[in-house]
Structures are given as structure tokens and as C-alpha cells.
mmCIF file of C-alpha atoms in Angstrom:
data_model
loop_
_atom_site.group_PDB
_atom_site.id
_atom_site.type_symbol
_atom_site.label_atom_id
_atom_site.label_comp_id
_atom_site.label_asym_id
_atom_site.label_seq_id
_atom_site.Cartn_x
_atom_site.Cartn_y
_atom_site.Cartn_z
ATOM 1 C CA UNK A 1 68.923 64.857 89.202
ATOM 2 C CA UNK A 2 66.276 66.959 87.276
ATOM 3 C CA UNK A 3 67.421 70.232 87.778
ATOM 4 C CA UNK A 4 64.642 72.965 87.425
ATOM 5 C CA UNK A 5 63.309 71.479 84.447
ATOM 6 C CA UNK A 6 61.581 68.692 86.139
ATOM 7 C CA UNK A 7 59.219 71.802 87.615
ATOM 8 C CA UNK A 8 57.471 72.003 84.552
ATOM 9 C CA UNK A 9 55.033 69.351 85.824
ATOM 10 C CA UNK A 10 54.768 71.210 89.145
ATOM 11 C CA UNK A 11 51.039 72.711 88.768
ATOM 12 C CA UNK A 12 49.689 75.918 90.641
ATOM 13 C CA UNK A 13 48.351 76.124 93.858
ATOM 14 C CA UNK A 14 47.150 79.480 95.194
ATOM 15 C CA UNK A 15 44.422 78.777 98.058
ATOM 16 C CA UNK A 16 44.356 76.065 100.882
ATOM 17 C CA UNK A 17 41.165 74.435 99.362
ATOM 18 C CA UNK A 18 43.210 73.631 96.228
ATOM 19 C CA UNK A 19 46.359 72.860 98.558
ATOM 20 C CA UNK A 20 43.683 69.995 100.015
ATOM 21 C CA UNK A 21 42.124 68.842 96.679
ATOM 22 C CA UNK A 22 45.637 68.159 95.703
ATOM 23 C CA UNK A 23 46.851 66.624 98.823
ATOM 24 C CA UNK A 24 44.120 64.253 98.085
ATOM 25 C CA UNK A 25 44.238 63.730 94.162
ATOM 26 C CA UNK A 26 48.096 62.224 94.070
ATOM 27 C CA UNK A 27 48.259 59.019 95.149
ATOM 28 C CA UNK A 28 51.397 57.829 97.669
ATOM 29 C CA UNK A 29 54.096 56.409 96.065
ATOM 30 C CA UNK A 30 54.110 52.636 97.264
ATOM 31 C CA UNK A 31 57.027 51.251 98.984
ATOM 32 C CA UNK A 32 58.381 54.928 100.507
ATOM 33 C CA UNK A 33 58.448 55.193 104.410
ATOM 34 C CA UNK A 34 56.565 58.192 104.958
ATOM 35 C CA UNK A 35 53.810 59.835 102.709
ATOM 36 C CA UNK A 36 55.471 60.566 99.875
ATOM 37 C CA UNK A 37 53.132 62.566 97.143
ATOM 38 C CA UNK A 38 55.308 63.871 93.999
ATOM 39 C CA UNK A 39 53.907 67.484 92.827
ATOM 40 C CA UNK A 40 55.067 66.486 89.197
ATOM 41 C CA UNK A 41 56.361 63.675 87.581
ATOM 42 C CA UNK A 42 55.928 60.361 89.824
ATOM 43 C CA UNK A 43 59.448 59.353 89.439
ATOM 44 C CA UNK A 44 61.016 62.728 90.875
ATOM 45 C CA UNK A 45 59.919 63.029 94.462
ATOM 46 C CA UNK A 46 62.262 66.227 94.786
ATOM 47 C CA UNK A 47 59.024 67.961 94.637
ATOM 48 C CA UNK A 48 55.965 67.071 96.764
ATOM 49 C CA UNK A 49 53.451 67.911 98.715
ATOM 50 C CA UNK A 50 52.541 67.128 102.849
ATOM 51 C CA UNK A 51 50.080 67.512 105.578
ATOM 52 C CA UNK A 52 50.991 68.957 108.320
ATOM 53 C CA UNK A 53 49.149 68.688 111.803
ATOM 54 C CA UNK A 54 49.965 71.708 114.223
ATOM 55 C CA UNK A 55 49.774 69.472 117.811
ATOM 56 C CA UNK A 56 49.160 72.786 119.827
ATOM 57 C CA UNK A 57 45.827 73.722 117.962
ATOM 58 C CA UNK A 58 45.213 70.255 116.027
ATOM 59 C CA UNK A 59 44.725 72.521 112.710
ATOM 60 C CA UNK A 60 46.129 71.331 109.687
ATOM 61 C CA UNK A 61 48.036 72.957 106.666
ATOM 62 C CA UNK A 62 49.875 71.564 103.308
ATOM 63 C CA UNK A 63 53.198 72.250 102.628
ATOM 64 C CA UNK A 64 54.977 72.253 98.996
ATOM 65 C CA UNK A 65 58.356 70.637 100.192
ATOM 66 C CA UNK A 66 61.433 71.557 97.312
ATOM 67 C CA UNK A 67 63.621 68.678 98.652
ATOM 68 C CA UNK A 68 63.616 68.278 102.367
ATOM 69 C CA UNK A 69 63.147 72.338 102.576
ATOM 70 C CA UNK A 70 58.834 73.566 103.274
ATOM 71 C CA UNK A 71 58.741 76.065 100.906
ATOM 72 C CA UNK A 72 55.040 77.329 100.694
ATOM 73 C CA UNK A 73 52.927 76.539 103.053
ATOM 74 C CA UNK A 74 48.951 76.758 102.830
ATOM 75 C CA UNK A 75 47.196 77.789 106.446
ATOM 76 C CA UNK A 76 43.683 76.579 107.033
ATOM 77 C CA UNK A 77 42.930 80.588 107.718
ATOM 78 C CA UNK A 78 44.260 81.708 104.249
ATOM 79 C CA UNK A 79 47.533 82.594 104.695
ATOM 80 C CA UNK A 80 50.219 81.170 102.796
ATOM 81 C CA UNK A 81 53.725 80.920 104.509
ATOM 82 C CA UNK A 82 56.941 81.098 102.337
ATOM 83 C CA UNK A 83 60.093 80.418 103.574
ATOM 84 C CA UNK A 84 63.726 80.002 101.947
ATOM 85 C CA UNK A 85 65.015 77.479 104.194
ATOM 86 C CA UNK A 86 68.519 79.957 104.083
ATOM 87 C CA UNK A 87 68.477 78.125 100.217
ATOM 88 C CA UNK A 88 68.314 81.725 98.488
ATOM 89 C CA UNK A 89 68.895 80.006 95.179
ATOM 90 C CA UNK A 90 67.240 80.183 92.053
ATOM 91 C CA UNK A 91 65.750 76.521 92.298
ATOM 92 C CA UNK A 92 63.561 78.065 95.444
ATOM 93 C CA UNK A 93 62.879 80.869 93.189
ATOM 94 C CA UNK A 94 61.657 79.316 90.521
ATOM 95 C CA UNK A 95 59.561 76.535 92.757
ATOM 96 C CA UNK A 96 57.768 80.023 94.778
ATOM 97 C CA UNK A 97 57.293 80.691 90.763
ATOM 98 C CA UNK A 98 55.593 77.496 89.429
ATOM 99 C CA UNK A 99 53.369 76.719 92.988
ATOM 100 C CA UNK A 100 51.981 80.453 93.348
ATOM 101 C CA UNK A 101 52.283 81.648 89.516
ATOM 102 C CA UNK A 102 53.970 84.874 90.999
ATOM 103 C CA UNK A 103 57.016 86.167 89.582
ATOM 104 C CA UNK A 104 60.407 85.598 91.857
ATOM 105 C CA UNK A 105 63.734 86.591 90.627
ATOM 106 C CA UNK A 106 67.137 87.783 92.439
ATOM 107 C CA UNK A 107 67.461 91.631 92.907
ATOM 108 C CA UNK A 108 70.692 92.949 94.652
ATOM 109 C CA UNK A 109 71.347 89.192 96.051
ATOM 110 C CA UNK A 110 68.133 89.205 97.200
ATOM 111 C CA UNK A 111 65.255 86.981 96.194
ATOM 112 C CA UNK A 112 62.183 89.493 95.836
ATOM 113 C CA UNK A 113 58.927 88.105 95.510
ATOM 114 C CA UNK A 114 56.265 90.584 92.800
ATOM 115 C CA UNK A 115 53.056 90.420 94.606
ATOM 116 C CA UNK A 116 51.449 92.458 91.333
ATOM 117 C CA UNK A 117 51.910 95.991 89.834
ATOM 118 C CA UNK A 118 54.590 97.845 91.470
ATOM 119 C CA UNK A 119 53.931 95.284 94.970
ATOM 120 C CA UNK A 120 57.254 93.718 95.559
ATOM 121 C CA UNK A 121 58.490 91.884 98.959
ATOM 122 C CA UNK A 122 61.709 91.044 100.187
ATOM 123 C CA UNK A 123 61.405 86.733 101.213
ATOM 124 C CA UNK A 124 64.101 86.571 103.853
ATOM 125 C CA UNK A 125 66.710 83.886 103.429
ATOM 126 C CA UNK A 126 66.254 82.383 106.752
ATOM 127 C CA UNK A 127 62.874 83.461 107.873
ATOM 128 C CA UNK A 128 58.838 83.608 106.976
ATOM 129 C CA UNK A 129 56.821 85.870 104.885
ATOM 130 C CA UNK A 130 53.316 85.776 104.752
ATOM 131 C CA UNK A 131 50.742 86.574 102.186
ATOM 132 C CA UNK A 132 47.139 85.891 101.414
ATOM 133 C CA UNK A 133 45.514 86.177 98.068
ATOM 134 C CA UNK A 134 42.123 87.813 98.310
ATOM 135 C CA UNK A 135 38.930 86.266 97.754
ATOM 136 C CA UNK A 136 37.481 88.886 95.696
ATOM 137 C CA UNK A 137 37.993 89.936 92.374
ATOM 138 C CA UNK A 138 40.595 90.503 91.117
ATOM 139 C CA UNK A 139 41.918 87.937 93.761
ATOM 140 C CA UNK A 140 45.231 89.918 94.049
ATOM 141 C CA UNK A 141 47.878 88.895 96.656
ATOM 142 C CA UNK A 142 48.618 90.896 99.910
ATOM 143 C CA UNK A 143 51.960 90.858 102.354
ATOM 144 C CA UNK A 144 50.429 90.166 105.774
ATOM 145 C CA UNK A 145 54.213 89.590 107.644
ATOM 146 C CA UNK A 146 58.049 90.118 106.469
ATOM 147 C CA UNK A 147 60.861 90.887 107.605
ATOM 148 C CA UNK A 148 62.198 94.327 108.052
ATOM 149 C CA UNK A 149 65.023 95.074 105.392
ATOM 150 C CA UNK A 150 67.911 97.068 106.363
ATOM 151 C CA UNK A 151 71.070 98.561 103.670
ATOM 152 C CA UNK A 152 74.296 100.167 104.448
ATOM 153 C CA UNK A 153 74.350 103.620 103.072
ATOM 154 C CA UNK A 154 77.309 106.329 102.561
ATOM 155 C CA UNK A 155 76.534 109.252 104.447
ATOM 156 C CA UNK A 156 77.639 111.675 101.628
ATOM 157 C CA UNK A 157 78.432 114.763 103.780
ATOM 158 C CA UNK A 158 79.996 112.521 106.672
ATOM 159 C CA UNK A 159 82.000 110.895 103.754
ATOM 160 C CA UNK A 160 83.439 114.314 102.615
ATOM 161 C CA UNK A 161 84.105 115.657 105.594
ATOM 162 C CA UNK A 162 86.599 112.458 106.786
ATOM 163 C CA UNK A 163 88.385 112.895 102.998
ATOM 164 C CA UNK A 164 88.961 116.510 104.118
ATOM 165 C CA UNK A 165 91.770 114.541 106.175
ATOM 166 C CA UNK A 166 93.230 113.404 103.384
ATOM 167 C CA UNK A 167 92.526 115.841 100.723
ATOM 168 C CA UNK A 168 96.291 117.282 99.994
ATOM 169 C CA UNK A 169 96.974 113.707 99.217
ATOM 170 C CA UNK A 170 93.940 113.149 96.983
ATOM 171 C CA UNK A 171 95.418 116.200 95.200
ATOM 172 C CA UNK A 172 98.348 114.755 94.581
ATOM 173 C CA UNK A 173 97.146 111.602 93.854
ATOM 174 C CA UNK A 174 95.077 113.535 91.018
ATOM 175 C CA UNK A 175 98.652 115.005 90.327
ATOM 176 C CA UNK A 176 100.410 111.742 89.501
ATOM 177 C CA UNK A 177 97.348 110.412 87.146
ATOM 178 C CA UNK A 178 97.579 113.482 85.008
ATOM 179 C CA UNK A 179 101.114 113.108 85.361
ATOM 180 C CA UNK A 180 101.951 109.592 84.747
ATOM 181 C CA UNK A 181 98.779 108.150 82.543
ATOM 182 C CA UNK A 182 99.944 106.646 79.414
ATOM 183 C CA UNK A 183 98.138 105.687 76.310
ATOM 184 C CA UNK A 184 99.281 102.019 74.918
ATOM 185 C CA UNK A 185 98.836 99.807 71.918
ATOM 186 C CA UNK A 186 99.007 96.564 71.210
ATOM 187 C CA UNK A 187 98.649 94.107 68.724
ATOM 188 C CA UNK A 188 95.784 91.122 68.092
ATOM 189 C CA UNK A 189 96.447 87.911 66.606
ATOM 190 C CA UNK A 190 95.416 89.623 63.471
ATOM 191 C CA UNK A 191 98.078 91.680 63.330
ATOM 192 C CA UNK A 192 95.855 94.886 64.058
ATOM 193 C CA UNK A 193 96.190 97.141 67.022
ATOM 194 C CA UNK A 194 93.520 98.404 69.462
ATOM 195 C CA UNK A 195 94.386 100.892 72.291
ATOM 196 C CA UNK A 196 94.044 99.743 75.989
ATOM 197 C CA UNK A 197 92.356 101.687 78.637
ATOM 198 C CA UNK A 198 94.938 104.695 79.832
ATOM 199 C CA UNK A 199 97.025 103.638 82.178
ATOM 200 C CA UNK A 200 100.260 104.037 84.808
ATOM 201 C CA UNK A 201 103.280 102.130 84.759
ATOM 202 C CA UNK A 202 104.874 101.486 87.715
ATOM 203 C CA UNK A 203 108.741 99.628 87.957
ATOM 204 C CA UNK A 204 109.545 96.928 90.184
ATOM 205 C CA UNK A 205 112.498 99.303 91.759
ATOM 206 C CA UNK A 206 110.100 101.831 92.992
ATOM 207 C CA UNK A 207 107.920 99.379 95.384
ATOM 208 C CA UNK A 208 111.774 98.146 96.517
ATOM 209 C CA UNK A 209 112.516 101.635 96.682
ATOM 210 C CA UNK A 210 110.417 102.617 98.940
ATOM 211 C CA UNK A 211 110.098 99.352 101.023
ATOM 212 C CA UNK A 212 106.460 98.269 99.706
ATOM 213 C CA UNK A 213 108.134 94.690 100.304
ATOM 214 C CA UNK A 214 105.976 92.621 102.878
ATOM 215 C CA UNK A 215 103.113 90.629 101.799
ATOM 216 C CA UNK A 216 99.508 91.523 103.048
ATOM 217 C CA UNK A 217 96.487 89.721 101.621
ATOM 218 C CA UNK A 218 94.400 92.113 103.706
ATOM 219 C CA UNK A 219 96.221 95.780 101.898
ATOM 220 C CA UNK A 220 92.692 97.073 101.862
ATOM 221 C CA UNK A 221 91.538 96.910 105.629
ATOM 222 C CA UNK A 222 92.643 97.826 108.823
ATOM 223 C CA UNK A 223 96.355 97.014 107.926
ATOM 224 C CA UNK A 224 96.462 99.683 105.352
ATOM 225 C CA UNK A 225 98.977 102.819 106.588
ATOM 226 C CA UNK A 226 96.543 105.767 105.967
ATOM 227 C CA UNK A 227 98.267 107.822 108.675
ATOM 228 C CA UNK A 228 101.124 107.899 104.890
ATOM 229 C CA UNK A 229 98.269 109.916 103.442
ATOM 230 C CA UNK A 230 97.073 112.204 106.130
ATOM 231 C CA UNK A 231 97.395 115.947 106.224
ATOM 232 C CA UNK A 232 98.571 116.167 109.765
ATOM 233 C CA UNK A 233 102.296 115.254 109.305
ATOM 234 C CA UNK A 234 105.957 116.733 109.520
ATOM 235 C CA UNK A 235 106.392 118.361 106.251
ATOM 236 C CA UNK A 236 109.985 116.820 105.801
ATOM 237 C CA UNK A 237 108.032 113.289 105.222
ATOM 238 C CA UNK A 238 104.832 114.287 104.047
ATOM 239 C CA UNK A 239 105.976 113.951 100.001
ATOM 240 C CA UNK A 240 107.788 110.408 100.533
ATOM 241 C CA UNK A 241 104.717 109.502 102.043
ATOM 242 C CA UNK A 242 102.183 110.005 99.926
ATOM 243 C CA UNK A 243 104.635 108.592 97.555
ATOM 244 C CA UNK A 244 104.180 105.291 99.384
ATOM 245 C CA UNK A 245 100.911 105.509 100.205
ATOM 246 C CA UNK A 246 100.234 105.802 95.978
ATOM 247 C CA UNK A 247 102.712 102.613 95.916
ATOM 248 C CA UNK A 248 100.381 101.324 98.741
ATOM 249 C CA UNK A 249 97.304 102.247 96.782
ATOM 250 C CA UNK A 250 98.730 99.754 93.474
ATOM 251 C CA UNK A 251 98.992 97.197 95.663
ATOM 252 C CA UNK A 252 96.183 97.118 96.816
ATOM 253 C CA UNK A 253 94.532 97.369 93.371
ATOM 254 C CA UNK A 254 96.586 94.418 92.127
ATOM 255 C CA UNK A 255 95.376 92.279 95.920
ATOM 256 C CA UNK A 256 98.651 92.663 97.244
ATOM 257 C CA UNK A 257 100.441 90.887 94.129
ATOM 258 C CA UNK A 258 104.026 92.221 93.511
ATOM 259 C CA UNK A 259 104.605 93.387 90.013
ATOM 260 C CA UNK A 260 107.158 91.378 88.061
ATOM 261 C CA UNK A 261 110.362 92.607 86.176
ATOM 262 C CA UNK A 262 109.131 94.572 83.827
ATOM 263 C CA UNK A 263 106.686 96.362 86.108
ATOM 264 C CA UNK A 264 103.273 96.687 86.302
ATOM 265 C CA UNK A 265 100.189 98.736 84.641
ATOM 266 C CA UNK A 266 97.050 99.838 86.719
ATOM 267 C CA UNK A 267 94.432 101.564 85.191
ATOM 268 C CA UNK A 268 94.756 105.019 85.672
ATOM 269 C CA UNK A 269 90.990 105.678 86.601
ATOM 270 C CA UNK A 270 91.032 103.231 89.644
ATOM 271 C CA UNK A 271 93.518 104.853 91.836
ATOM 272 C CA UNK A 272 91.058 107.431 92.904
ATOM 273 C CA UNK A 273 87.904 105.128 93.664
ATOM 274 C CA UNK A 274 90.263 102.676 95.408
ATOM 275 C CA UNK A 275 91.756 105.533 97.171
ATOM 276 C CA UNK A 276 88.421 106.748 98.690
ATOM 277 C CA UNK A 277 87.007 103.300 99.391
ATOM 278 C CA UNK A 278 90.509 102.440 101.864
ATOM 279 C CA UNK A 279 89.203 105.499 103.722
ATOM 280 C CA UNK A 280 85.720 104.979 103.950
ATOM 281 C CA UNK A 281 86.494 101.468 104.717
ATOM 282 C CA UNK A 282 89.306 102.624 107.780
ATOM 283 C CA UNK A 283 86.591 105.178 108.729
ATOM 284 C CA UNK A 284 83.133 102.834 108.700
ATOM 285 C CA UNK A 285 81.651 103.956 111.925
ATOM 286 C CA UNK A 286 81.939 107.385 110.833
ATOM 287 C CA UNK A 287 80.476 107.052 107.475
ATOM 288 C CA UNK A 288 78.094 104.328 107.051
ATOM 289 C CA UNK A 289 74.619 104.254 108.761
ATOM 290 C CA UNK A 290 71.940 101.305 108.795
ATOM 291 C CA UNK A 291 69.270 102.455 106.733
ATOM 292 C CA UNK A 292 65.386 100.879 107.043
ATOM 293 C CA UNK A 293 64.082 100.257 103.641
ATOM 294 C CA UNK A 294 59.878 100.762 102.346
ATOM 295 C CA UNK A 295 58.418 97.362 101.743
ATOM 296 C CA UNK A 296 59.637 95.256 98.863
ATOM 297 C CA UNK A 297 62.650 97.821 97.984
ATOM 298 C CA UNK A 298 66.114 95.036 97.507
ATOM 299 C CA UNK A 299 69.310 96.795 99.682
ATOM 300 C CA UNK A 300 72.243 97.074 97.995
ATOM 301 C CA UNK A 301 74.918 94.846 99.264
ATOM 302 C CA UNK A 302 78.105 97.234 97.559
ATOM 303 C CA UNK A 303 78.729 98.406 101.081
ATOM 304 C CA UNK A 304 78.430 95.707 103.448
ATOM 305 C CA UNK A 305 81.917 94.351 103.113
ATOM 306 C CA UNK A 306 83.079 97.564 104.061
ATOM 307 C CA UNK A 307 81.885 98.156 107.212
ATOM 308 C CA UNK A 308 84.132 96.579 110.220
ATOM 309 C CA UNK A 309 82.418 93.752 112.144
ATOM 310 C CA UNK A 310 80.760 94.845 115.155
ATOM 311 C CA UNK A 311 79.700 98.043 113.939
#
């Protein structure tokens, strides 16, 4: 109903004492079942704050609840537990923000809490991080438990040795773009003309042609031929194939949408990079590795779609 702008009345709170104080300050609404104590405004109870009793040890803690999600949570022994709720949005973000006065922003899909200069942690959509602000001067924050954080990486010299399998088709793939890229104009509603990217026309007849004729949604995974574009094949074929396989290739590009009558245009500089990426997809155990990241460093999600399930 508010929307992030109803946190502007959310004050900080950085240490369980103050967690306490506040606890005790607001007032329960009257009339709610339960113990209902807003963090801002009075009339938005989106944002509150609780006690919590742990039963097993009979200690007790405050959380700062975004909704029906405990956010931050202040521990009688200092730490300070912060936890997502698997809501990686920026409403969560900016909450962390106004309750601990820290900065918390997306990085790589990734919400990435800045625990000061250069101190950066990864808050795990689904499970806790710890930290604890220090007592002394100049009372900084410290990570005290997170979650490992893990990216996909392309194995450069793995990478190159499985296009080595496919590298007389790469060179005539290069072939066709020198071959076949176009430069075009066209005109604006002002009756000027700009130039469009270079590009490569291909007809309708040739996909017929050639019997690129069955729809697949999934052109780009395990359904693409890449045996067309392999080196190890009769010689008779090999040329109609990689023919194909290009045919295949602008398909793929266009998500397995036919061209119409007149034909259809793909840029010429993304038959290459879509070329490589149906390999290194077909080829993911071979080329991608599971690489542990330093503290607070976001992975890059780019290859994660790329690597077959299971792997």
C-alpha cells in the first residue's frame, strides 16, 4: 500500500540495547491480535518490530519484521542476523538500508550488503548472515557468518580446445559474414536516413531449401544438430552441412521464429558469439567449472543458464 516510501519513518537501529529501547518506546496498536508495534508511521504496520523468546535457552532478541518476513534480527550477544526470507527484492534492500544505515543494492542479481570501505558481503536469498558492529571506535561492522558464494566460469583453454572440433566450420562461418554482410538504409519519419547495424539477409527459400522446417523452441540446447558443424564428417556432406548448421545458427538467433516472405536480416556480428555459446552450451561439463568466490565478491549469473542440469 505504501511502497518503499512509507520507510522514510523507519528509524535506525544498530545495537540490541537500542533494538530494546525501541521495542519498548512504541506503543501496541489497540485492537490487533498479537503485538503489533509499527517501526514508522502508526497506520502502516508493514513495518514493525517483535520480541522474540528462544524456548531452548529462554534468551530473547528483536526482530525488524518487513511484512510477515524477520529481516534483521538483534541477538542479546551482539550479533545481528539478516535474512532475505528468499524476497531478494529491492523493498528488503532498502529496509536492511533504513534499520542498519548500511548501504544494500543489487550486484549481478545479487543483493550485496557494504559493510564499509571496500567490505562487501553477499546476504543469501534464502539463508542467514551475521554481523556485529564493534563497540569501539570507529564502531565499524564485521561479517561473523555467510554463506559461501559459488560462479560458473569458462575454462578458457578447455573452451578452445572443444571449438578445435568445430573450427573448419567457424572458418567458414567467418567466410559467409565477410561474404554476405550488407550495409542498409532506411528512412525516419522525417524523411532522413540513418544506416542500420551491418547485416545478412537470408530468403525464406533457403531455410525450405535445406529443410530448416520443424519448429523447436529449444534451437539452442541439446536439440541443436552440432554433429552439421563438426570436423569429423564425409567430405561429400561436410559443405551442405555447415550450410545448415549457419541456417540452424539464424534460427536460433531469431528463437526459432521462421522468417517471413521477404526474408529475414540477422545482425552480422551475432552469428559468431551465438555460434560459440551452442557449443559451450552442448559441451558444459567440459567447459564450465564451479568457482568459490573471496568474501563479498557478486558471481556472475551470464553462465548459469548454460550449464545442463545435473552438472
Amino acid at each position: 500500500m505504501y511502497g518503499n516510501s512509507g520507510m522514510r519513518d523507519v528509524k535506525r537501529i544498530v545495537t540490541y540495547e537500542e533494538a530494546k529501547l525501541r521495542y519498548e518506546q512504541i506503543k501496541p496498536i489497540r485492537g490487533r491480535a498479537g503485538d503489533v508495534r509499527p517501526l514508522g508511521d502508526r497506520k502502516n504496520d508493514s513495518y514493525r518490530i517483535a520480541k522474540r523468546v528462544n524456548p531452548l535457552n529462554d534468551t530473547t532478541s528483536y526482530q525488524c519484521i518487513l511484512y510477515r518476513t524477520p529481516v534483521v534480527e538483534f541477538k542479546p550477544d551482539g550479533d545481528v542476523e539478516i535474512s532475505m526470507g528468499g524476497w531478494g527484492s529491492s523493498a528488503t534492500r532498502t529496509f536492511i538500508e533504513r534499520i542498519l544505515h548500511l548501504s544494500c543494492y543489487s550486484k549481478n542479481g545479487s543483493s550485496v550488503l557494504c559493510l564499509g570501505k571496500q567490505s562487501e558481503v553477499v546476504l543469501h536469498n534464502t539463508k542467514t548472515t551475521v554481523v556485529r558492529r564493534l563497540e569501539d571506535y570507529p564502531f565499524t561492522w564485521e561479517l561473523m557468518v555467510s554463506e559461501p558464494v559459488y560462479e560458473t566460469q569458462l575454462d578458457k583453454k578447455k573452451a578452445n580446445n572443444v571449438r578445435q572440433q568445430y573450427s573448419e566450420f567457424e572458418k567458414y562461418l567467418k567466410g559467409m559474414v565477410n561474404l554476405r554482410t550488407e550495409q542498409r538504409e532506411v528512412k525516419n519519419h522525417m524523411g532522413g536516413r540513418y544506416e542500420l547495424p551491418p547485416s545478412i539477409r537470408f530468403d525464406k527459400a533457403e531455410f525450405a531449401d535445406m529443410e530448416v522446417v520443424t519448429f523447436r523452441s529449444d534451437v539452442r540446447t541439446e536439440s541443436f544438430p552440432v554433429e552439421l558443424m563438426a570436423n569429423d564428417q564425409p567430405e561429400e556432406s561436410k559443405h551442405s552441412n555447415f550450410y545448415r548448421a549457419t541456417l540452424e545458427i539464424v534460427r536460433a538467433i531469431r528463437r526459432g521464429n521462421f522468417p517471413g516472405n521477404s526474408g529475414v536480416h540477422v545482425q552480422s556480428d551475432t552469428l559468431l558469439p551465438e555460434f560459440r555459446e551452442i557449443v559451450y552450451r552442448h559441451h558444459s561439463a567440459e567447459v564450465f567449472e564451479k568457482v568459490l568466490l573471496p568474501v563479498g565478491k557478486a558471481a556472475s549469473k551470464k553462465y548459469d543458464s548454460w550449464v545442463k542440469r545435473g552438472e
